[in-house]
mmCIF file of C-alpha atoms in Angstrom:
data_model
loop_
_atom_site.group_PDB
_atom_site.id
_atom_site.type_symbol
_atom_site.label_atom_id
_atom_site.label_comp_id
_atom_site.label_asym_id
_atom_site.label_seq_id
_atom_site.Cartn_x
_atom_site.Cartn_y
_atom_site.Cartn_z
ATOM 1 C CA MET B 1 -18.813 109.908 136.025
ATOM 2 C CA LEU B 2 -17.828 113.274 134.531
ATOM 3 C CA ARG B 3 -16.350 113.267 131.028
ATOM 4 C CA ASP B 4 -13.018 114.804 132.076
ATOM 5 C CA ARG B 5 -12.646 112.147 134.754
ATOM 6 C CA ARG B 6 -13.334 109.361 132.239
ATOM 7 C CA HIS B 7 -10.757 110.814 129.845
ATOM 8 C CA GLU B 8 -8.159 110.944 132.616
ATOM 9 C CA LEU B 9 -8.775 107.319 133.583
ATOM 10 C CA ILE B 10 -8.794 106.086 129.967
ATOM 11 C CA LEU B 11 -5.371 107.645 129.403
ATOM 12 C CA ARG B 12 -4.034 106.125 132.627
ATOM 13 C CA ILE B 13 -5.281 102.657 131.722
ATOM 14 C CA LEU B 14 -3.728 102.803 128.262
ATOM 15 C CA ARG B 15 -0.372 104.020 129.598
ATOM 16 C CA SER B 16 -0.182 101.292 132.218
ATOM 17 C CA GLU B 17 -1.663 98.407 130.210
ATOM 18 C CA GLY B 18 -1.247 99.273 126.526
ATOM 19 C CA THR B 19 -4.043 98.553 124.056
ATOM 20 C CA ALA B 20 -7.538 98.193 125.536
ATOM 21 C CA THR B 21 -10.849 97.271 123.928
ATOM 22 C CA VAL B 22 -13.925 99.485 124.032
ATOM 23 C CA GLU B 23 -15.787 96.796 125.980
ATOM 24 C CA ALA B 24 -13.023 96.477 128.590
ATOM 25 C CA LEU B 25 -12.881 100.238 129.105
ATOM 26 C CA ALA B 26 -16.656 100.424 129.423
ATOM 27 C CA GLU B 27 -16.606 97.714 132.087
ATOM 28 C CA ARG B 28 -13.694 99.272 133.990
ATOM 29 C CA LEU B 29 -15.320 102.717 134.024
ATOM 30 C CA ASP B 30 -18.864 101.417 134.561
ATOM 31 C CA THR B 31 -20.282 103.242 131.555
ATOM 32 C CA SER B 32 -21.745 102.400 128.153
ATOM 33 C CA VAL B 33 -19.838 101.236 125.098
ATOM 34 C CA ALA B 34 -21.319 104.148 123.117
ATOM 35 C CA THR B 35 -19.969 106.661 125.641
ATOM 36 C CA ILE B 36 -16.486 105.121 125.510
ATOM 37 C CA ARG B 37 -16.515 105.227 121.704
ATOM 38 C CA ARG B 38 -17.308 108.950 121.804
ATOM 39 C CA ASP B 39 -14.547 109.496 124.372
ATOM 40 C CA LEU B 40 -12.015 107.674 122.188
ATOM 41 C CA VAL B 41 -12.971 109.745 119.139
ATOM 42 C CA GLN B 42 -12.418 112.976 121.073
ATOM 43 C CA LEU B 43 -9.137 111.845 122.646
ATOM 44 C CA ASP B 44 -7.901 110.655 119.259
ATOM 45 C CA ASP B 45 -8.797 114.023 117.706
ATOM 46 C CA GLU B 46 -6.801 115.722 120.478
ATOM 47 C CA GLY B 47 -3.796 113.515 119.773
ATOM 48 C CA LEU B 48 -3.836 111.884 123.213
ATOM 49 C CA LEU B 49 -4.338 108.293 122.022
ATOM 50 C CA ARG B 50 -4.615 106.277 118.813
ATOM 51 C CA ARG B 51 -7.824 104.470 117.950
ATOM 52 C CA VAL B 52 -7.466 100.925 116.643
ATOM 53 C CA TYR B 53 -10.038 98.358 115.579
ATOM 54 C CA GLY B 54 -12.251 97.651 118.591
ATOM 55 C CA GLY B 55 -10.386 99.911 121.024
ATOM 56 C CA ALA B 56 -7.423 102.235 121.489
ATOM 57 C CA MET B 57 -3.713 102.291 122.247
ATOM 58 C CA PRO B 58 -1.378 104.897 123.806
ATOM 59 C CA ILE B 59 0.583 107.271 121.614
ATOM 60 C CA GLU B 60 4.146 105.971 121.347
ATOM 61 C CA GLY B 61 6.602 108.414 122.899
ATOM 62 C CA LYS B 62 3.884 110.490 124.593
ATOM 63 C CA ASP B 63 4.923 110.163 128.214
ATOM 64 C CA GLU B 64 3.606 113.187 130.080
ATOM 65 C CA PRO B 65 0.430 112.108 131.914
ATOM 66 C CA PHE B 66 1.232 114.585 134.705
ATOM 67 C CA LEU B 67 0.870 117.472 132.261
ATOM 68 C CA ASP B 68 -2.300 115.978 130.792
ATOM 69 C CA VAL B 69 -3.940 115.620 134.199
ATOM 70 C CA SER B 70 -2.776 119.019 135.482
ATOM 71 C CA ALA B 71 -4.989 120.794 132.948
ATOM 72 C CA VAL B 72 -8.141 118.941 134.061
ATOM 73 C CA ARG B 73 -10.331 120.911 136.525
ATOM 74 C CA ALA B 74 -7.444 123.303 137.145
ATOM 75 C CA GLU B 75 -9.584 126.021 138.750
ATOM 76 C CA GLN B 76 -11.124 123.629 141.284
ATOM 77 C CA LYS B 77 -7.738 122.138 142.119
ATOM 78 C CA ASP B 78 -6.287 125.568 142.755
ATOM 79 C CA ARG B 79 -9.106 126.523 145.146
ATOM 80 C CA ILE B 80 -8.593 123.254 147.020
ATOM 81 C CA ALA B 81 -4.830 123.815 147.197
ATOM 82 C CA GLN B 82 -5.230 127.348 148.506
ATOM 83 C CA ARG B 83 -7.550 126.145 151.286
ATOM 84 C CA CYS B 84 -5.123 123.332 152.157
ATOM 85 C CA ALA B 85 -2.266 125.801 152.522
ATOM 86 C CA GLN B 86 -4.364 127.720 155.054
ATOM 87 C CA LEU B 87 -4.456 124.626 157.276
ATOM 88 C CA VAL B 88 -0.659 124.591 157.608
ATOM 89 C CA LYS B 89 1.013 126.313 160.560
ATOM 90 C CA ASP B 90 4.468 127.868 160.381
ATOM 91 C CA GLY B 91 7.203 125.520 161.560
ATOM 92 C CA GLU B 92 5.343 122.338 160.613
ATOM 93 C CA THR B 93 6.751 119.374 158.752
ATOM 94 C CA VAL B 94 4.459 118.829 155.781
ATOM 95 C CA LEU B 95 4.384 115.654 153.697
ATOM 96 C CA LEU B 96 3.212 116.120 150.107
ATOM 97 C CA ASP B 97 2.019 113.208 147.992
ATOM 98 C CA ILE B 98 2.430 113.087 144.224
ATOM 99 C CA GLY B 99 -0.289 114.422 141.951
ATOM 100 C CA THR B 100 -1.330 117.691 140.400
ATOM 101 C CA THR B 101 -3.363 118.986 143.352
ATOM 102 C CA ALA B 102 -0.535 118.334 145.822
ATOM 103 C CA HIS B 103 1.762 120.185 143.435
ATOM 104 C CA ARG B 104 -0.600 123.164 143.606
ATOM 105 C CA VAL B 105 -0.540 122.962 147.415
ATOM 106 C CA ALA B 106 3.245 123.322 147.227
ATOM 107 C CA ARG B 107 2.817 126.434 145.089
ATOM 108 C CA HIS B 108 0.654 128.009 147.805
ATOM 109 C CA LEU B 109 3.207 127.136 150.504
ATOM 110 C CA ARG B 110 5.944 129.246 148.936
ATOM 111 C CA GLY B 111 7.408 131.839 151.282
ATOM 112 C CA ARG B 112 6.451 129.937 154.447
ATOM 113 C CA ASN B 113 8.748 128.721 157.240
ATOM 114 C CA LEU B 114 8.259 124.968 156.803
ATOM 115 C CA THR B 115 9.880 121.614 156.227
ATOM 116 C CA VAL B 116 8.408 119.875 153.191
ATOM 117 C CA VAL B 117 8.944 116.153 152.596
ATOM 118 C CA THR B 118 7.884 114.693 149.252
ATOM 119 C CA SER B 119 8.253 111.935 146.676
ATOM 120 C CA SER B 120 7.124 114.319 143.945
ATOM 121 C CA LEU B 121 9.663 115.714 141.496
ATOM 122 C CA ALA B 122 7.110 118.376 140.532
ATOM 123 C CA VAL B 123 7.047 119.592 144.151
ATOM 124 C CA LEU B 124 10.855 119.593 144.175
ATOM 125 C CA GLU B 125 10.884 121.788 141.067
ATOM 126 C CA GLU B 126 8.265 124.113 142.576
ATOM 127 C CA LEU B 127 10.053 124.689 145.906
ATOM 128 C CA ASN B 128 13.709 124.170 145.022
ATOM 129 C CA ASP B 129 14.488 127.902 144.910
ATOM 130 C CA ASP B 130 12.535 128.796 148.084
ATOM 131 C CA GLU B 131 15.245 129.177 150.711
ATOM 132 C CA GLY B 132 12.711 129.546 153.538
ATOM 133 C CA ILE B 133 11.537 125.969 153.085
ATOM 134 C CA GLN B 134 13.653 123.020 154.143
ATOM 135 C CA LEU B 135 13.092 120.466 151.407
ATOM 136 C CA LEU B 136 13.527 116.727 151.923
ATOM 137 C CA LEU B 137 13.234 114.540 148.826
ATOM 138 C CA LEU B 138 12.480 110.875 149.479
ATOM 139 C CA GLY B 139 14.699 108.390 147.676
ATOM 140 C CA GLY B 140 13.512 105.709 145.296
ATOM 141 C CA MET B 141 13.048 104.664 141.702
ATOM 142 C CA VAL B 142 12.039 107.503 139.390
ATOM 143 C CA ARG B 143 8.739 107.245 137.503
ATOM 144 C CA ARG B 144 9.390 109.919 134.899
ATOM 145 C CA ASP B 145 5.863 109.903 133.501
ATOM 146 C CA TYR B 146 4.299 110.790 136.858
ATOM 147 C CA ARG B 147 7.312 112.723 138.209
ATOM 148 C CA SER B 148 7.407 110.558 141.319
ATOM 149 C CA LEU B 149 9.685 108.293 143.335
ATOM 150 C CA VAL B 150 8.516 104.820 144.341
ATOM 151 C CA GLY B 151 9.773 101.516 145.692
ATOM 152 C CA PHE B 152 11.239 100.048 148.862
ATOM 153 C CA LEU B 153 13.741 102.906 149.292
ATOM 154 C CA THR B 154 10.900 105.444 149.336
ATOM 155 C CA GLU B 155 8.983 103.373 151.879
ATOM 156 C CA ASP B 156 12.109 102.893 154.046
ATOM 157 C CA ASN B 157 12.751 106.645 154.024
ATOM 158 C CA LEU B 158 9.205 107.300 155.206
ATOM 159 C CA ARG B 159 9.695 104.987 158.191
ATOM 160 C CA GLN B 160 12.486 107.302 159.375
ATOM 161 C CA ILE B 161 10.380 110.474 159.607
ATOM 162 C CA LYS B 162 7.298 111.888 161.322
ATOM 163 C CA ALA B 163 5.266 114.609 159.635
ATOM 164 C CA ASP B 164 2.753 116.947 161.251
ATOM 165 C CA ARG B 165 0.491 116.897 158.233
ATOM 166 C CA LEU B 166 0.065 114.883 155.025
ATOM 167 C CA PHE B 167 -1.698 116.076 151.900
ATOM 168 C CA LEU B 168 -2.750 112.849 150.215
ATOM 169 C CA GLY B 169 -3.882 112.502 146.608
ATOM 170 C CA THR B 170 -6.215 109.889 145.167
ATOM 171 C CA SER B 171 -7.616 108.464 141.954
ATOM 172 C CA GLY B 172 -11.077 108.274 143.490
ATOM 173 C CA VAL B 173 -13.134 107.909 146.650
ATOM 174 C CA ARG B 174 -15.670 105.087 146.762
ATOM 175 C CA PRO B 175 -19.192 105.652 148.182
ATOM 176 C CA GLY B 176 -18.137 103.941 151.415
ATOM 177 C CA GLY B 177 -15.344 106.471 151.913
ATOM 178 C CA HIS B 178 -12.494 104.207 150.837
ATOM 179 C CA VAL B 179 -9.576 105.987 149.151
ATOM 180 C CA MET B 180 -8.531 104.261 145.918
ATOM 181 C CA ASP B 181 -5.728 104.487 143.386
ATOM 182 C CA THR B 182 -5.388 103.240 139.823
ATOM 183 C CA THR B 183 -1.571 103.064 139.969
ATOM 184 C CA VAL B 184 -0.747 100.017 142.079
ATOM 185 C CA VAL B 185 2.959 100.836 142.466
ATOM 186 C CA GLU B 186 2.097 104.085 144.289
ATOM 187 C CA VAL B 187 -0.167 102.452 146.886
ATOM 188 C CA PRO B 188 2.546 101.190 149.308
ATOM 189 C CA VAL B 189 4.127 104.662 149.289
ATOM 190 C CA LYS B 190 0.790 106.305 150.071
ATOM 191 C CA ARG B 191 0.203 103.877 152.947
ATOM 192 C CA ALA B 192 3.677 104.595 154.318
ATOM 193 C CA MET B 193 2.946 108.330 154.119
ATOM 194 C CA ILE B 194 -0.219 107.860 156.163
ATOM 195 C CA ALA B 195 1.701 105.889 158.797
ATOM 196 C CA ALA B 196 4.332 108.642 158.969
ATOM 197 C CA SER B 197 1.844 111.477 159.559
ATOM 198 C CA ASP B 198 -0.034 112.798 162.576
ATOM 199 C CA HIS B 199 -2.773 114.455 160.504
ATOM 200 C CA VAL B 200 -4.005 113.180 157.120
ATOM 201 C CA VAL B 201 -5.686 115.572 154.694
ATOM 202 C CA LEU B 202 -7.165 114.060 151.528
ATOM 203 C CA VAL B 203 -7.191 116.447 148.556
ATOM 204 C CA ALA B 204 -9.768 115.393 145.954
ATOM 205 C CA ASP B 205 -11.743 117.493 143.499
ATOM 206 C CA SER B 206 -15.422 116.704 142.959
ATOM 207 C CA GLY B 207 -14.699 114.585 139.880
ATOM 208 C CA LYS B 208 -13.192 111.952 142.158
ATOM 209 C CA PHE B 209 -16.461 111.362 144.023
ATOM 210 C CA PRO B 210 -17.642 108.651 144.150
ATOM 211 C CA GLY B 211 -14.684 107.746 141.924
ATOM 212 C CA THR B 212 -12.969 104.565 140.815
ATOM 213 C CA GLY B 213 -9.699 102.743 141.361
ATOM 214 C CA MET B 214 -8.387 99.203 141.419
ATOM 215 C CA ALA B 215 -6.350 99.368 144.651
ATOM 216 C CA ARG B 216 -7.467 100.421 148.123
ATOM 217 C CA VAL B 217 -5.179 102.896 149.876
ATOM 218 C CA CYS B 218 -7.054 103.380 153.146
ATOM 219 C CA GLY B 219 -10.470 103.636 154.754
ATOM 220 C CA PRO B 220 -12.162 106.774 156.073
ATOM 221 C CA GLU B 221 -11.010 105.964 159.606
ATOM 222 C CA GLN B 222 -7.460 106.899 158.586
ATOM 223 C CA LEU B 223 -8.446 110.356 157.332
ATOM 224 C CA ASP B 224 -8.741 113.500 159.438
ATOM 225 C CA VAL B 225 -9.845 116.020 156.798
ATOM 226 C CA VAL B 226 -11.088 115.927 153.216
ATOM 227 C CA VAL B 227 -10.835 119.088 151.127
ATOM 228 C CA THR B 228 -12.914 119.143 147.950
ATOM 229 C CA ASP B 229 -14.979 121.522 145.835
ATOM 230 C CA ALA B 230 -18.723 121.994 145.505
ATOM 231 C CA GLY B 231 -20.262 119.236 143.453
ATOM 232 C CA ALA B 232 -18.710 116.249 145.213
ATOM 233 C CA ASP B 233 -21.138 113.371 145.718
ATOM 234 C CA PRO B 234 -23.266 114.237 148.811
ATOM 235 C CA GLY B 235 -23.718 110.606 149.824
ATOM 236 C CA THR B 236 -19.989 109.943 149.924
ATOM 237 C CA LEU B 237 -19.358 113.150 151.859
ATOM 238 C CA SER B 238 -22.065 112.187 154.352
ATOM 239 C CA THR B 239 -20.414 108.798 154.866
ATOM 240 C CA LEU B 240 -17.088 110.498 155.510
ATOM 241 C CA ARG B 241 -18.640 112.863 158.068
ATOM 242 C CA GLU B 242 -20.319 109.930 159.818
ATOM 243 C CA ALA B 243 -16.875 108.318 160.102
ATOM 244 C CA GLY B 244 -15.593 111.401 161.937
ATOM 245 C CA VAL B 245 -13.826 113.046 158.992
ATOM 246 C CA GLU B 246 -13.968 116.828 158.716
ATOM 247 C CA VAL B 247 -15.143 117.736 155.209
ATOM 248 C CA ILE B 248 -14.217 121.147 153.796
ATOM 249 C CA GLU B 249 -15.926 122.255 150.579
ATOM 250 C CA VAL B 250 -14.470 125.246 148.729
#
């Protein structure tokens, strides 16, 4: 697993679970204890976590994981987002998942004649002043740290709509093509988004292949397209193609 990807997952684990030991992190991320120790030293030096005896804990009051993640592999994410925007046809209803790559897709949709449906507050902020786009914000409970809306209200709202195209984010894609997520509370919303969409496009930079995650969102049979960058695991991409998924590498 790439270093930036490990750092992202370490920060997510600490935010959701609090203090974690070096051994537990090594097991969760399938890497060595020595590697995790080096990661924790670097993240501590950068002020992103606090090392404690035998492990690490989140920084109290630091509650902006969206901003942390947005800076990771930014160039690759932007290329993916630009290619995704090219798939969209004028007049479509587009459903945008949460996440930093989906937010970049929204940026590339500015100026288009579209309806955009989202549970992402970052997408709302990006498109709020674009009068050419009809913007529908799904209801729900606000997760301020990830700038998202979740819960039964969000899922109920999704059952009332039908989108032409979904841009779905992920924490990682397993070698068998299964889409995973590390944030369990987001999984039911993602599944409802898939059910509400005619065409599902997974946006995932190469660092998410083969990837990790504790909760399964969907299998490859529920995907139509995967957009990623060069460097994604060839075996996983081959599995996706064998399942009938169109794979676009940018």
